[in-house]
């Protein structure tokens, strides 16, 4: 099966908006308070917010395709675009989402491997890090299997509800 990545630009805003909402809803809606979840969705996934992120020179969105079908996306942040660390020697994998119907086909592994390869191409980057909800045991296991180790925690707000994310990193050098 032919797989490819395409870096998002302004012309991909509608596609990014749709897949961002669809994957986030499928992943987290069932495990969160409906009111807080809707508050978060109304704040985090507006076209305006995504447009701003696309225009940030320190962020990159990558669309993932299998054959001609869009299957998922991921986002990489460097420098000041990182949500927590702002470490010039690191890059953050802020989002990596796969549409539900494509899960179980090793596409998540391919996307993670692709993200790591892109980060390795940045000569000054020593590690890649991410935040993952402590209750998302499937994702935590996936990252641990790929060499990521917990190095801290931070608070993530789903609406007004405080949740704990594990901060995990993979050393590259």
Short mmCIF file of C-alpha atoms in Angstrom, two decimals:
data_model
loop_
_atom_site.label_atom_id
_atom_site.label_comp_id
_atom_site.label_asym_id
_atom_site.label_seq_id
_atom_site.Cartn_x
_atom_site.Cartn_y
_atom_site.Cartn_z
CA UNK A 1 0.00 0.00 0.00
CA UNK A 2 1.31 3.41 -0.97
CA UNK A 3 1.67 5.81 1.96
CA UNK A 4 2.66 9.45 1.81
CA UNK A 5 2.90 12.56 3.93
CA UNK A 6 1.94 16.02 2.80
CA UNK A 7 2.81 19.13 4.75
CA UNK A 8 -0.24 21.27 5.43
CA UNK A 9 -0.51 24.77 4.15
CA UNK A 10 -3.25 27.37 4.14
CA UNK A 11 -5.01 25.58 1.28
CA UNK A 12 -5.52 22.53 3.55
CA UNK A 13 -7.38 24.42 6.30
CA UNK A 14 -10.78 22.83 5.64
CA UNK A 15 -9.30 19.32 5.51
CA UNK A 16 -7.29 19.92 8.69
CA UNK A 17 -10.33 21.36 10.46
CA UNK A 18 -12.47 18.34 9.58
CA UNK A 19 -9.93 15.66 10.49
CA UNK A 20 -8.90 17.46 13.68
CA UNK A 21 -12.44 17.49 15.00
CA UNK A 22 -13.29 13.97 13.82
CA UNK A 23 -10.24 12.30 15.35
CA UNK A 24 -10.41 14.24 18.63
CA UNK A 25 -14.09 13.45 19.08
CA UNK A 26 -13.56 9.75 18.35
CA UNK A 27 -10.62 9.56 20.77
CA UNK A 28 -11.85 11.57 23.75
CA UNK A 29 -15.58 12.37 23.69
CA UNK A 30 -16.73 9.14 25.36
CA UNK A 31 -14.35 9.60 28.34
CA UNK A 32 -15.12 13.21 29.18
CA UNK A 33 -17.92 15.31 30.61
CA UNK A 34 -20.08 16.32 27.62
CA UNK A 35 -20.34 19.98 28.63
CA UNK A 36 -16.60 20.39 29.23
CA UNK A 37 -15.84 18.47 26.07
CA UNK A 38 -18.01 20.77 23.97
CA UNK A 39 -16.43 23.83 25.60
CA UNK A 40 -13.00 22.54 24.67
CA UNK A 41 -14.01 21.69 21.10
CA UNK A 42 -15.49 25.17 20.60
CA UNK A 43 -12.22 26.71 21.80
CA UNK A 44 -9.48 24.42 20.44
CA UNK A 45 -10.64 23.45 16.97
CA UNK A 46 -11.90 26.61 15.32
CA UNK A 47 -10.75 27.38 11.81
CA UNK A 48 -9.27 30.64 13.09
CA UNK A 49 -7.15 28.86 15.70
CA UNK A 50 -5.97 26.25 13.20
CA UNK A 51 -5.19 28.99 10.66
CA UNK A 52 -3.03 30.76 13.26
CA UNK A 53 -1.20 27.51 14.00
CA UNK A 54 -0.63 26.86 10.29
CA UNK A 55 0.89 30.33 9.95
CA UNK A 56 3.31 29.79 12.85
CA UNK A 57 6.77 29.23 11.35
CA UNK A 58 7.66 26.97 14.31
CA UNK A 59 4.78 24.54 13.77
CA UNK A 60 4.22 21.98 11.04
CA UNK A 61 1.11 19.94 10.34
CA UNK A 62 1.53 16.79 8.25
CA UNK A 63 -1.37 14.98 6.59
CA UNK A 64 -0.97 11.20 6.26
CA UNK A 65 -2.40 9.32 3.29
CA UNK A 66 -2.74 5.66 2.38
CA UNK A 67 -3.32 5.37 -1.35
CA UNK A 68 -5.40 8.52 -1.91
CA UNK A 69 -7.30 8.34 1.38
CA UNK A 70 -6.53 10.78 4.20
CA UNK A 71 -5.96 8.59 7.27
CA UNK A 72 -4.60 10.97 9.91
CA UNK A 73 -2.29 13.82 10.75
CA UNK A 74 0.36 14.97 13.17
CA UNK A 75 1.76 18.28 14.35
CA UNK A 76 5.35 19.13 15.26
CA UNK A 77 6.36 22.20 17.28
CA UNK A 78 9.80 23.68 17.76
CA UNK A 79 11.10 26.62 19.77
CA UNK A 80 8.40 28.95 21.13
CA UNK A 81 5.57 26.93 19.54
CA UNK A 82 6.14 24.10 22.05
CA UNK A 83 3.39 23.99 24.63
CA UNK A 84 5.56 23.44 27.69
CA UNK A 85 9.32 23.18 27.42
CA UNK A 86 10.33 25.71 24.74
CA UNK A 87 13.66 23.84 24.50
CA UNK A 88 15.72 24.70 21.41
CA UNK A 89 17.19 21.16 21.57
CA UNK A 90 13.78 19.50 21.39
CA UNK A 91 10.69 19.22 19.24
CA UNK A 92 7.21 18.48 20.48
CA UNK A 93 4.88 16.01 18.83
CA UNK A 94 1.75 17.82 19.91
CA UNK A 95 -0.82 15.80 18.00
CA UNK A 96 -0.80 12.46 16.27
CA UNK A 97 -4.25 11.25 15.30
CA UNK A 98 -5.46 8.45 13.08
CA UNK A 99 -9.03 8.08 11.84
CA UNK A 100 -10.74 5.22 13.68
CA UNK A 101 -11.43 3.13 10.56
CA UNK A 102 -7.68 2.99 9.80
CA UNK A 103 -6.55 1.90 13.25
CA UNK A 104 -5.01 -1.54 13.57
CA UNK A 105 -3.25 -1.31 10.19
CA UNK A 106 0.17 -0.18 11.50
CA UNK A 107 -0.51 3.34 10.20
CA UNK A 108 0.00 4.88 13.64
CA UNK A 109 3.44 3.27 13.77
CA UNK A 110 4.26 4.59 10.29
CA UNK A 111 3.10 8.09 11.29
CA UNK A 112 5.19 8.05 14.48
CA UNK A 113 8.23 6.74 12.61
CA UNK A 114 7.73 9.46 9.99
CA UNK A 115 7.49 12.17 12.64
CA UNK A 116 10.68 10.91 14.32
CA UNK A 117 12.47 10.87 10.96
CA UNK A 118 11.44 14.48 10.31
CA UNK A 119 12.66 15.51 13.76
CA UNK A 120 15.99 13.68 13.31
CA UNK A 121 16.60 15.83 10.22
CA UNK A 122 16.81 18.85 12.52
CA UNK A 123 20.48 18.72 13.49
CA UNK A 124 20.14 20.64 16.75
CA UNK A 125 17.29 18.48 18.07
CA UNK A 126 18.34 16.02 20.79
CA UNK A 127 14.91 14.65 21.70
CA UNK A 128 11.25 14.57 20.78
CA UNK A 129 8.61 14.87 23.47
CA UNK A 130 4.83 14.74 23.80
CA UNK A 131 2.01 14.95 26.31
CA UNK A 132 -0.45 12.06 26.64
CA UNK A 133 -3.49 11.82 28.93
CA UNK A 134 -2.72 9.57 31.87
CA UNK A 135 -5.98 7.65 31.25
CA UNK A 136 -5.06 6.85 27.64
CA UNK A 137 -3.30 3.60 28.47
CA UNK A 138 -3.34 2.39 24.86
CA UNK A 139 -1.38 5.45 23.71
CA UNK A 140 0.99 5.31 26.68
CA UNK A 141 1.79 1.68 25.90
CA UNK A 142 2.35 2.55 22.22
CA UNK A 143 4.80 5.33 23.10
CA UNK A 144 6.63 3.20 25.68
CA UNK A 145 6.96 0.41 23.11
CA UNK A 146 8.63 2.99 20.86
CA UNK A 147 11.17 4.05 23.49
CA UNK A 148 9.44 7.08 24.99
CA UNK A 149 9.89 7.50 28.75
CA UNK A 150 7.88 9.56 31.20
CA UNK A 151 9.80 12.56 32.48
CA UNK A 152 7.08 14.71 34.02
CA UNK A 153 3.45 15.72 34.11
CA UNK A 154 1.40 18.77 33.30
CA UNK A 155 -2.19 19.85 33.73
CA UNK A 156 -4.43 19.91 30.67
CA UNK A 157 -7.85 21.52 30.85
CA UNK A 158 -10.83 19.91 29.14
CA UNK A 159 -13.17 22.83 29.55
CA UNK A 160 -13.01 23.56 33.28
CA UNK A 161 -11.91 20.04 34.20
CA UNK A 162 -8.22 19.65 35.08
CA UNK A 163 -6.65 16.47 33.73
CA UNK A 164 -3.12 15.14 34.02
CA UNK A 165 -0.98 14.49 30.98
CA UNK A 166 2.21 12.51 31.15
CA UNK A 167 5.15 14.18 29.47
CA UNK A 168 7.16 11.56 27.58
CA UNK A 169 10.37 11.87 25.61
CA UNK A 170 12.50 9.92 23.20
CA UNK A 171 16.19 10.74 23.13
CA UNK A 172 17.58 11.00 19.61
CA UNK A 173 21.26 11.61 20.38
#
